[in-house]
Amino acid sequence: MNRPGWWRLDPCAPFALGPRTLPGRIWTASGCFGYGLHGHDIAAPDLATPYEGIGAVVTKTVTPQPRPGNPMPRLVELPFGAINSIGLENVGFAAFLRDVLPELEARGVPNVVSLAATRPAEFGTMAARLYEVGRGLRHWHGVELNLSCPNVAEGGHDFGSDPATVAACVAAARPHLPDRILVAKLTPNVAQIAPLAAAAAQAGCDAVAAINTVVGLDVDTASGRPVLPRRFGGYSGLAIQPIALAKVDEIVREVGVPVVGVGGIVDARDALKFFALGCVAVQVGTAQMRDPFAAARLAAELRR
Amino acid sequence: MGPLGAAPRPPAATWDLAGRVVANGPVSQGLRVLDVELPRAIDFLPGQFAMLNLTGPARLVFRRPFSILATAGRTISFLYRAIGRGTSLMAGLAPGAAVECLAPLGQPFPAPAAATPPVLILAGGVGLPPLYAWFARYRRPADLACFGGRDLDDVPWDLVPPPWQVSVDRLDGAAARSVFHGLVTELALACVGEPGDATPRLVLACGPTPLLRAAARLARERGWPCRVSLEEHMGCGYGVCKGCVVPVRDPGPPGWRHATSCTEGPVFDAALIDWDRFGHAAAGGPA
């Protein structure tokens, strides 16, 4: 790909975001590169490791308690994307702090930890504990709040679709992360995303990540039933890129908070679209599942 | 090293390589072999797999998992049946076509050690590759290999020559070959004899779920060890997406957990699989 004339950033150069300097602007999206530890045994002729040029791995979301996740099938492949219903399977916060975070540090993987909880206050508790354990770590750069899960305290509605709740979650975590970034990942499943971004910004986040997955459903025509046992899942991949671009544009123009673009970024040209709209960084999601080198190759192409 | 052989440990790193099709054709009425030339040779252990994809406009959102049949120099071979969108597109690949290949991946079948009992192999249809590879590499005189096909035309005869034993589900007309008419598990039972006087065996199985359940039951009833290779749908193949989980028994509460098939498997100890939960996706799902 020929780089356009307006493109002047080195996506692999350190850049300041909130109170922290991040190693680069090409990140991998939460849930799409595991906890960031699965790439070390993989090599390619053109790149020594899948981590080359990656600014941050946003970890698979961690919850206060371990979760076994949803029954199979969990993935539906469609022509230009996929619907997932993994169910936030994860090892739980305690095991993550004990087993995963030190390993990320030891291997030098720049990381942002994705957290989910069932009550806003829990984000504060987790952020405080994470900072207690991680404050001395060089490669842990901060927290991304996954707000697309049911809020038990509010009757099971998504945290992410109500500006006041988004603000409460951000406000709960913010004081505990004095020199680490705090990113709120926003849902696109609302008519207007700008109020969510504004609420997160006012509550003190350093950036918003836009967008999380789009609610989707597929039907098995043979049985006449939804393919996924829980009917709905999160639609991701190239198909949602125009939705992501529209939501990013709405946030950039109406709110002005730094935006980390995510949604259907497969190659360098896709990433450029998000940077062109003003994103400070981008995340590679579904493409990273298919190709362990997706983000690294994208970064290499943009820095040439 | 335990009595079942070396601890599963892939010998080499996984490589993400751009390959070229060198041959792609039928080996029976339903089964095909795809040969791909890679820029470098791959070391694999029987039971390990590759994630393949097409390139250009036909590139699929997810790669597809294929157990490795064999390698020869820089050529890697796969056996497949064109049933879904991915394998149907694959069947149309002509020599020279580009293929993305991530390999080798996953845990292999155990290599035999001195104390490993003779194996009993049960391979069903397109589940043949990992056990073909095992038998080709490790075969000892007392090992027994059984392959089950749908009918005489479905059997890839060149891949299962004697001493492979062959069964077919349907046997129409006069049998030109010496085959067993019935399920591959029935063939295996006929081969190993009655429970009382049968030599203890290590059962290795790959194929449709009913075959795996039957193999696990046979082994359990006789107190034999058993390893099965599961053919779960996969998203990534390298452990990150959690889209290929299987329920396995676990010492901690609640007594089971989801194992990631692509990294903890696809070969599992059959005694560890929670067979009551396995394949029952609808539990807790739609009405």
XYZ file of C-alpha atoms in Angstrom:
591
model
C 0.000 0.000 0.000
C 1.248 3.484 -0.825
C 1.035 5.737 2.185
C -1.081 8.820 1.475
C 0.526 12.241 1.672
C -1.338 13.279 4.797
C -0.044 10.308 6.786
C 2.913 11.463 8.870
C 2.652 9.489 12.123
C 5.038 6.735 13.043
C 2.538 4.299 14.572
C 5.366 2.485 16.351
C 6.779 5.562 18.086
C 5.936 6.252 21.741
C 3.104 8.715 22.265
C 1.536 10.367 25.285
C -1.961 9.376 26.313
C -3.270 10.827 29.572
C -0.654 10.319 32.283
C 1.293 7.678 30.391
C 3.504 7.176 27.381
C 2.381 4.210 25.284
C 4.886 2.387 23.059
C 2.788 2.616 19.907
C -0.578 3.234 18.308
C -1.401 -0.203 16.920
C -3.044 -2.324 19.587
C -4.861 -5.634 19.617
C -8.490 -5.597 20.775
C -9.744 -7.282 23.912
C -10.664 -10.927 23.513
C -8.911 -11.232 20.158
C -5.336 -12.012 21.242
C -6.042 -13.846 24.511
C -4.162 -12.461 27.472
C -1.293 -11.645 25.148
C 0.733 -14.772 25.878
C -0.140 -16.970 22.890
C 2.093 -15.388 20.310
C 5.521 -16.296 21.643
C 5.818 -19.656 19.934
C 4.717 -18.383 16.531
C 7.117 -17.214 13.868
C 6.859 -16.012 10.280
C 9.418 -15.464 7.535
C 8.889 -11.698 7.547
C 8.416 -11.048 11.294
C 10.155 -12.702 14.231
C 7.162 -12.429 16.559
C 3.524 -11.299 16.396
C 4.386 -8.589 18.955
C 6.626 -6.569 16.652
C 5.415 -2.998 16.465
C 2.416 -3.581 18.724
C 1.758 -0.683 21.094
C -0.444 -2.623 23.481
C -2.266 -5.890 23.826
C -5.642 -5.228 25.414
C -6.136 -8.425 27.385
C -9.087 -10.714 27.297
C -11.608 -9.268 29.746
C -11.070 -10.276 33.364
C -13.957 -10.464 35.826
C -13.871 -10.557 39.647
C -14.570 -14.304 39.678
C -13.555 -16.957 37.106
C -16.195 -17.582 34.422
C -16.583 -20.828 32.443
C -18.215 -18.938 29.577
C -21.105 -19.977 27.368
C -21.883 -23.393 25.848
C -20.820 -24.207 22.293
C -21.285 -23.118 19.605
C -19.766 -19.758 20.453
C -18.823 -18.418 17.048
C -20.778 -17.908 13.864
C -18.789 -17.059 10.768
C -20.489 -14.835 8.221
C -19.149 -13.609 4.877
C -17.624 -10.402 6.249
C -17.544 -10.917 9.992
C -18.452 -13.150 12.872
C -20.906 -13.246 15.761
C -19.455 -14.383 19.064
C -20.995 -15.469 22.315
C -17.981 -16.510 24.361
C -19.570 -15.379 27.612
C -16.504 -13.648 29.066
C -14.754 -16.917 29.802
C -11.722 -16.000 31.907
C -9.502 -17.194 34.737
C -10.793 -14.615 37.209
C -9.105 -11.557 38.660
C -7.026 -13.309 41.350
C -5.540 -15.857 38.953
C -4.927 -13.127 36.394
C -2.928 -11.068 38.900
C -1.036 -14.136 40.104
C -0.329 -15.945 36.830
C -0.836 -13.672 33.847
C 0.236 -10.138 34.738
C 3.763 -11.160 35.905
C 4.191 -13.241 32.756
C 3.246 -10.304 30.534
C 5.856 -8.236 32.361
C 8.506 -10.945 32.160
C 7.958 -11.309 28.418
C 7.865 -7.580 27.856
C 4.368 -7.487 26.368
C 2.948 -3.948 26.550
C -0.554 -4.401 27.914
C -3.788 -2.740 28.919
C -5.981 -4.871 31.173
C -9.641 -5.177 30.209
C -11.942 -5.365 33.214
C -15.614 -6.191 33.530
C -17.742 -6.236 36.655
C -21.344 -6.551 37.692
C -21.516 -3.327 39.728
C -19.854 0.069 39.119
C -18.143 0.001 42.525
C -16.409 -3.257 41.600
C -14.467 -1.438 38.879
C -13.002 0.699 41.658
C -12.087 -2.308 43.793
C -10.447 -4.081 40.857
C -8.568 -1.003 39.665
C -7.233 -0.393 43.177
C -6.041 -3.967 43.558
C -4.548 -4.000 40.046
C -2.598 -0.840 40.812
C -1.398 -2.257 44.108
C 0.012 -5.297 42.299
C 1.040 -3.621 39.052
C 2.314 -0.141 39.971
C 5.935 -1.221 39.626
C 5.444 -2.944 36.274
C 6.934 -1.298 33.194
C 4.737 -2.949 30.592
C 1.351 -2.571 32.262
C -0.034 0.662 30.895
C -3.567 0.821 32.190
C -7.140 -0.359 32.141
C -9.888 -0.637 29.552
C -13.378 -0.892 30.979
C -15.572 -3.439 29.206
C -18.981 -1.910 29.790
C -20.945 -4.296 27.592
C -22.105 -6.719 30.236
C -25.183 -6.879 32.410
C -25.240 -4.530 35.382
C -26.596 -6.621 38.248
C -27.150 -3.588 40.430
C -29.355 -1.964 37.786
C -31.552 -4.894 36.898
C -29.297 -6.498 34.353
C -29.235 -3.767 31.720
C -25.939 -3.106 29.971
C -23.654 -0.749 31.843
C -22.637 0.745 28.622
C -25.858 2.184 27.235
C -26.577 4.651 30.057
C -24.328 7.745 30.307
C -24.753 8.039 34.083
C -23.684 4.419 34.611
C -20.718 4.807 32.267
C -19.687 7.857 34.299
C -20.098 5.911 37.557
C -17.844 3.100 36.314
C -15.147 5.499 35.100
C -15.352 7.561 38.286
C -14.999 4.428 40.415
C -11.764 3.355 38.690
C -10.125 6.732 37.986
C -8.722 7.627 41.445
C -6.906 4.308 41.670
C -4.927 4.736 38.443
C -2.873 7.902 38.993
C -0.204 7.198 36.379
C -1.934 4.632 34.179
C -4.386 5.160 31.344
C -8.091 4.558 31.771
C -10.049 3.756 28.617
C -13.810 3.239 28.448
C -14.863 0.891 25.655
C -18.197 2.041 24.333
C -21.067 0.100 22.874
C -22.394 1.055 19.436
C -25.825 -0.341 20.297
C -27.305 3.073 21.048
C -28.831 5.786 18.879
C -26.271 8.384 20.014
C -22.801 7.433 21.205
C -21.561 10.988 21.906
C -23.401 11.261 25.256
C -21.672 8.073 26.431
C -18.279 9.415 25.387
C -18.977 12.774 27.013
C -20.001 11.078 30.270
C -16.838 8.967 30.260
C -14.666 12.019 29.513
C -16.247 14.108 32.250
C -15.725 11.265 34.721
C -12.033 11.321 33.930
C -11.151 8.686 31.364
C -8.114 9.339 29.167
C -9.677 7.911 26.018
C -12.687 6.011 24.795
C -12.421 2.909 22.634
C -15.064 2.796 19.922
C -16.660 0.474 19.161
C -17.468 -2.735 20.996
C -19.376 -5.409 19.060
C -22.737 -4.804 17.403
C -25.622 -6.954 18.654
C -26.272 -9.662 16.089
C -28.145 -12.905 15.531
C -27.984 -15.633 12.924
C -30.536 -18.341 12.193
C -29.891 -21.937 11.223
C -32.395 -22.410 8.421
C -32.338 -26.206 8.752
C -33.613 -26.128 12.341
C -35.275 -22.730 12.216
C -33.495 -21.750 15.412
C -30.879 -19.153 16.271
C -27.410 -20.620 15.780
C -26.112 -19.399 19.120
C -27.583 -21.046 22.234
C -28.096 -17.586 23.763
C -29.606 -16.296 20.534
C -27.716 -12.981 20.398
C -24.027 -12.375 20.174
C -21.542 -9.671 19.336
C -21.009 -8.998 15.633
C -17.479 -8.024 14.668
C -15.126 -7.954 11.700
C -14.969 -6.024 8.448
C -18.764 -5.783 8.229
C -18.980 -3.417 11.194
C -16.243 -1.043 10.020
C -18.624 1.598 8.579
C -20.598 1.552 11.828
C -17.392 1.998 13.814
C -16.237 4.856 11.575
C -19.571 6.635 11.966
C -19.518 6.301 15.748
C -15.894 7.420 15.946
C -16.698 10.459 13.809
C -19.645 11.349 16.051
C -17.406 11.230 19.136
C -14.518 13.146 17.602
C -16.720 15.945 16.314
C -19.088 16.269 19.258
C -16.951 15.424 22.296
C -13.272 15.756 21.534
C -12.060 13.056 23.930
C -9.168 10.975 22.520
C -10.562 7.981 20.629
C -9.023 4.552 20.159
C -10.634 3.225 16.981
C -11.750 -0.382 16.804
C -14.166 -2.275 14.583
C -13.380 -4.100 11.367
C -9.743 -3.075 11.063
C -8.077 -5.776 8.974
C -5.229 -4.059 7.165
C -3.280 -0.814 7.004
C -5.801 0.924 4.764
C -8.558 0.229 7.288
C -6.445 1.662 10.101
C -5.745 4.806 8.063
C -9.483 5.527 7.858
C -9.678 5.648 11.654
C -6.536 7.795 11.949
C -7.916 10.109 9.287
C -10.965 10.762 11.469
C -8.708 11.664 14.380
C -8.152 8.466 16.342
C -5.043 8.484 18.526
C -4.628 4.702 18.266
C -6.406 1.711 16.735
C -7.131 -1.859 17.780
C -7.108 -4.930 15.557
C -9.798 -7.386 16.626
C -11.321 -10.221 14.625
C -8.482 -10.120 12.073
C -6.052 -10.930 14.889
C -7.902 -14.197 15.542
C -7.413 -15.269 11.952
C -3.857 -14.030 11.693
C -1.530 -13.813 14.714
C 0.560 -11.351 12.704
C -2.350 -9.101 11.639
C -1.524 -6.196 13.961
C 2.239 -6.562 13.522
C 1.984 -6.581 9.716
C -0.397 -3.629 9.776
C 2.090 -1.704 11.932
C 4.975 -2.621 9.644
C 3.049 -1.445 6.611
C 2.122 1.904 8.157
C 5.649 2.716 9.336
C 7.292 2.048 5.980
C 8.011 -40.334 30.419
C 4.818 -42.126 31.475
C 3.643 -45.534 30.334
C 1.705 -43.951 27.466
C 4.778 -42.324 26.035
C 6.400 -38.944 25.897
C 4.582 -35.989 27.373
C 2.864 -34.103 24.587
C 5.228 -31.363 23.546
C 5.318 -29.996 20.014
C 8.887 -30.154 18.684
C 8.998 -26.816 16.971
C 7.530 -23.383 16.954
C 4.428 -22.732 14.933
C 5.015 -21.070 11.587
C 2.731 -18.735 9.706
C 3.579 -19.462 6.079
C 2.361 -18.606 2.596
C 2.036 -21.858 0.642
C 1.202 -22.913 -2.899
C -1.031 -25.786 -3.910
C 0.917 -28.490 -5.725
C -1.852 -31.093 -5.970
C -5.502 -31.278 -4.992
C -7.594 -34.241 -5.954
C -9.827 -37.123 -4.884
C -8.520 -40.214 -3.117
C -12.003 -41.730 -2.898
C -15.490 -40.731 -3.913
C -15.867 -38.364 -0.947
C -12.363 -37.684 0.289
C -9.679 -35.480 -1.220
C -6.015 -34.797 -0.531
C -4.535 -31.318 -0.720
C -0.748 -30.985 -1.053
C 0.702 -27.575 -0.263
C 4.297 -26.536 -0.783
C 5.578 -24.269 1.982
C 8.630 -21.997 1.974
C 10.174 -24.184 4.683
C 9.769 -27.687 6.081
C 7.495 -28.141 9.102
C 8.157 -30.594 11.934
C 4.892 -32.037 13.204
C 3.779 -34.802 15.529
C 0.837 -37.058 14.593
C -2.353 -35.427 15.851
C -1.196 -31.866 15.333
C -3.059 -29.665 12.898
C -2.788 -26.646 10.642
C -5.065 -23.657 10.146
C -5.587 -23.008 6.430
C -7.114 -20.168 4.502
C -7.492 -18.999 0.966
C -6.213 -15.618 -0.119
C -7.660 -12.678 -2.031
C -11.441 -12.198 -2.274
C -12.086 -15.811 -1.210
C -10.199 -15.363 2.056
C -12.391 -16.581 4.881
C -13.032 -14.667 8.104
C -11.523 -17.585 10.029
C -8.994 -20.152 8.894
C -10.066 -23.781 8.969
C -8.408 -26.490 11.059
C -7.039 -29.569 9.263
C -5.172 -32.395 10.900
C -1.824 -32.982 9.205
C -1.799 -36.172 7.128
C 1.873 -36.169 6.200
C 4.825 -34.025 5.263
C 7.560 -34.658 2.720
C 10.268 -32.036 2.559
C 8.503 -28.704 2.208
C 5.196 -30.279 1.170
C 2.404 -30.690 3.713
C -0.662 -32.831 3.004
C -4.221 -32.764 4.251
C -7.209 -35.070 3.840
C -10.600 -33.396 3.634
C -14.196 -33.796 2.587
C -15.873 -30.866 0.795
C -18.886 -30.316 3.023
C -18.936 -26.688 4.173
C -18.171 -23.349 2.586
C -14.472 -23.482 3.427
C -13.812 -27.022 2.242
C -15.898 -26.476 -0.889
C -13.782 -23.455 -1.805
C -10.709 -25.517 -1.011
C -11.814 -28.231 -3.421
C -11.680 -25.655 -6.192
C -8.029 -24.736 -5.613
C -5.855 -25.473 -8.642
C -2.105 -26.108 -8.526
C -0.328 -22.816 -8.000
C -3.112 -21.319 -5.861
C -2.014 -19.481 -2.729
C -2.866 -20.895 0.707
C -2.189 -19.428 4.157
C -0.912 -22.068 6.545
C -0.386 -21.764 10.301
C 1.240 -24.969 11.565
C 1.878 -27.091 13.473
C -0.655 -26.488 16.237
C -2.087 -28.402 19.175
C -1.240 -31.437 21.247
C -0.376 -34.681 19.416
C -1.240 -38.290 20.082
C 1.354 -39.835 22.427
C 4.439 -41.369 20.865
C 4.874 -44.963 22.011
C 7.393 -45.741 24.740
C 8.706 -49.204 25.652
C 5.944 -49.628 28.249
C 3.153 -48.461 25.940
C 0.725 -51.312 25.270
C -0.143 -52.144 21.659
C -2.493 -49.548 20.246
C -5.949 -49.997 18.847
C -6.613 -47.304 16.273
C -10.169 -46.346 15.338
C -10.351 -43.866 12.485
C -13.639 -42.790 10.946
C -13.837 -41.131 7.530
C -12.145 -37.765 7.438
C -10.801 -38.476 10.945
C -8.087 -40.598 9.345
C -5.152 -38.108 9.041
C -3.776 -38.000 12.619
C -3.966 -41.785 12.937
C -2.596 -42.399 9.452
C 0.330 -40.219 10.539
C 0.675 -42.079 13.846
C 0.640 -45.503 12.213
C 3.058 -44.444 9.488
C 5.541 -43.083 12.005
C 5.281 -45.329 15.049
C 3.742 -48.634 13.950
C 4.867 -51.688 15.954
C 4.005 -55.321 15.065
C 1.231 -55.714 17.651
C -0.482 -52.412 16.859
C -3.884 -52.683 15.245
C -5.436 -50.079 12.963
C -9.095 -49.946 11.896
C -10.614 -47.510 9.420
C -14.325 -47.041 8.864
C -15.791 -45.566 5.682
C -19.335 -44.959 4.493
C -19.125 -47.458 1.648
C -16.547 -49.081 -0.634
C -16.298 -45.992 -2.836
C -15.681 -43.741 0.173
C -12.591 -45.625 1.367
C -9.224 -44.061 0.384
C -7.683 -47.453 -0.325
C -4.170 -46.158 -1.002
C -4.021 -44.641 2.494
C -5.299 -47.713 4.333
C -3.549 -50.716 2.730
C -3.046 -53.855 4.831
C -2.367 -54.221 7.714
C -5.117 -51.570 8.063
C -8.474 -53.267 8.640
C -11.394 -51.617 6.878
C -15.099 -51.487 7.665
C -17.920 -49.897 5.699
C -21.335 -48.811 6.972
C -23.051 -49.768 3.698
C -22.016 -52.712 1.591
C -23.896 -52.799 -1.724
C -23.553 -55.635 -4.188
C -20.713 -58.113 -4.325
C -17.711 -57.052 -2.261
C -14.636 -57.025 -4.451
C -12.478 -56.439 -1.416
C -12.191 -58.002 1.983
C -14.019 -55.577 4.213
C -16.053 -55.725 7.384
C -19.682 -54.679 7.024
C -20.587 -52.584 10.048
C -19.281 -49.848 12.289
C -15.567 -49.422 12.826
C -16.094 -49.990 16.548
C -17.710 -53.351 15.751
C -14.724 -54.195 13.564
C -12.395 -53.248 16.420
C -14.296 -55.443 18.862
C -14.065 -58.348 16.446
C -10.306 -57.790 16.179
C -9.427 -57.491 19.865
C -11.475 -60.417 21.153
C -13.479 -60.898 24.321
C -12.813 -58.741 27.389
C -11.390 -61.643 29.371
C -8.619 -62.716 27.037
C -7.812 -59.509 25.191
C -4.377 -57.906 25.396
C -4.538 -54.518 27.098
C -4.417 -51.759 24.527
C -4.063 -48.011 24.204
C -7.057 -46.841 22.178
C -6.504 -43.949 19.761
C -9.567 -42.570 17.993
C -10.574 -39.811 15.621
C -13.808 -39.421 13.703
C -17.459 -38.505 14.195
C -18.656 -37.960 17.756
C -20.559 -41.286 17.982
C -17.307 -43.082 17.094
C -15.421 -41.165 19.793
C -18.085 -41.946 22.385
C -18.023 -45.619 21.422
C -14.220 -45.751 21.563
C -14.204 -44.096 24.975
C -16.863 -46.532 26.217
C -14.990 -49.547 24.882
C -11.804 -48.395 26.642
C -13.615 -47.568 29.870
C -15.341 -50.933 30.016
C -12.023 -52.736 29.645
C -9.983 -50.411 31.799
C -7.800 -49.368 28.860
C -6.361 -45.903 28.341
C -7.850 -43.949 25.462
C -6.930 -40.779 23.580
C -9.383 -39.099 21.247
C -8.858 -36.291 18.760
C -11.835 -33.935 18.755
C -12.940 -32.128 15.627
C -14.319 -28.924 17.113
C -15.074 -25.898 15.003
C -12.354 -23.351 15.628
C -11.949 -19.623 15.215
C -8.262 -18.901 15.714
C -6.573 -22.285 16.250
C -3.900 -20.790 18.505
C -5.670 -20.307 21.822
C -6.910 -16.741 21.799
C -10.595 -16.767 20.813
C -12.032 -19.462 23.116
C -14.411 -20.485 20.369
C -13.562 -24.208 20.452
C -14.032 -25.249 24.059
C -14.879 -28.736 25.290
C -16.103 -29.709 28.760
C -13.513 -31.661 30.756
C -13.552 -33.028 34.286
C -11.812 -30.844 36.826
C -10.817 -31.537 40.435
C -12.048 -28.155 41.654
C -15.677 -27.062 41.910
C -17.967 -27.321 40.002
C -16.256 -30.541 38.856
C -15.765 -29.542 35.231
C -14.322 -26.727 33.174
C -14.015 -25.671 29.551
C -10.746 -26.790 27.958
C -9.561 -24.960 24.859
C -9.552 -27.569 22.146
C -6.914 -25.964 19.919
C -4.198 -25.635 22.564
C -5.081 -28.226 25.231
C -6.207 -30.612 22.467
C -7.325 -31.570 19.922
C -6.064 -34.850 21.421
C -7.520 -35.480 24.870
C -7.504 -38.303 27.383
C -11.010 -39.722 26.839
C -11.386 -40.206 30.601
C -11.049 -36.444 31.086
C -13.826 -35.492 28.653
C -17.114 -34.761 30.363
C -19.108 -36.838 27.859
C -22.450 -35.972 29.469
C -21.892 -32.294 28.700
C -19.994 -32.827 25.438
C -21.916 -31.909 22.315
C -24.966 -30.695 24.218
C -24.713 -27.069 23.258
C -28.423 -26.523 23.714
C -28.195 -27.094 27.481
C -29.095 -23.717 28.890
C -29.661 -22.498 25.359
C -32.674 -22.032 23.112
C -35.902 -23.894 23.574
